[in-house]
C-alpha angles and dihedrals in degrees: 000000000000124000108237082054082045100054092042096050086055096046083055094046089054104049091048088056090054094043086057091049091059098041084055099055083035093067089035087063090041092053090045096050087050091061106026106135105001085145097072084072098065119092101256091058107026091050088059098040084062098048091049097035098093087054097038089058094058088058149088127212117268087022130138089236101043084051085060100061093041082061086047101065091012084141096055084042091058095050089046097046085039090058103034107071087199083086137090088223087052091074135069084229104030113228104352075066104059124094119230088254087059094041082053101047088041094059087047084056092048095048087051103052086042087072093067088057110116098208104359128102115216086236087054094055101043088084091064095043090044081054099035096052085034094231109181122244106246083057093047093057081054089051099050098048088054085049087047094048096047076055085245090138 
């Protein structure tokens, strides 16, 4: 065969591999955003959801008050962070523990629930989660240029 056939079989092989690789992430974040918080429909959380919703809603993330309401239904919280991998609480380790599929699904879940803020952007509470989930700096300047480049923030 000649080289220049050669070279270009290989650029092709290779781009096919790699073209299976992310077909293959791609279906595993589609998977994971079919099912991303089915739990919430089950009794022990839904039930609470609907007792603190009225407050919840009133509230931004961080905040006195939304602490409140997590202290509210903290019982329903644990089952749900114990059964969503997407969570800190999730893992033996918090976050060290988390795979870049559950990082991912987890800052889809962030820039969701910062649409029910009242006043506050989702680039203004990622401070108190980076501290709160204690994600290291050096991660959270990885987070924040992906965040950066899904135009999030």
């Amino acid at each position: 065969m000649n080289v220049k056939l050669e070279t270009l079989t290989d650029i092709l092989l290779h781009i096919s591999r790699v073209q299976e690789n992310l077909s293959q992430m791609r279906a595993i974040l589609e998977a994971r955003g079919i099912a991303h918080d089915r739990t919430k429909f089950f009794a022990i959380e839904f039930d609470a959801f609907v007792k603190a919703w009225p407050k919840f809603k009133e509230t931004n993330y961080g905040s006195p008050e939304y602490q409140e309401c997590v202290d509210m239904i903290k019982s329903s919280i644990n089952h749900h962070h114990a059964n969503n991998r997407h969570h800190t609480a999730f893992h033996k380790n918090g976050f060290s523990d988390m795979n870049l599929f559950d990082i991912l699904e987890m800052l889809a879940d962030w820039k969701a629930a910062s649409r029910r803020n009242l006043d506050l952007s989702f680039a203004d509470s990622l401070p108190k989660a980076f501290e709160k989930y204690s994600i290291p700096p050096n991660t959270q300047g990885h987070i924040v240029a992906t965040l950066k480049y899904l135009k999030w923030i």
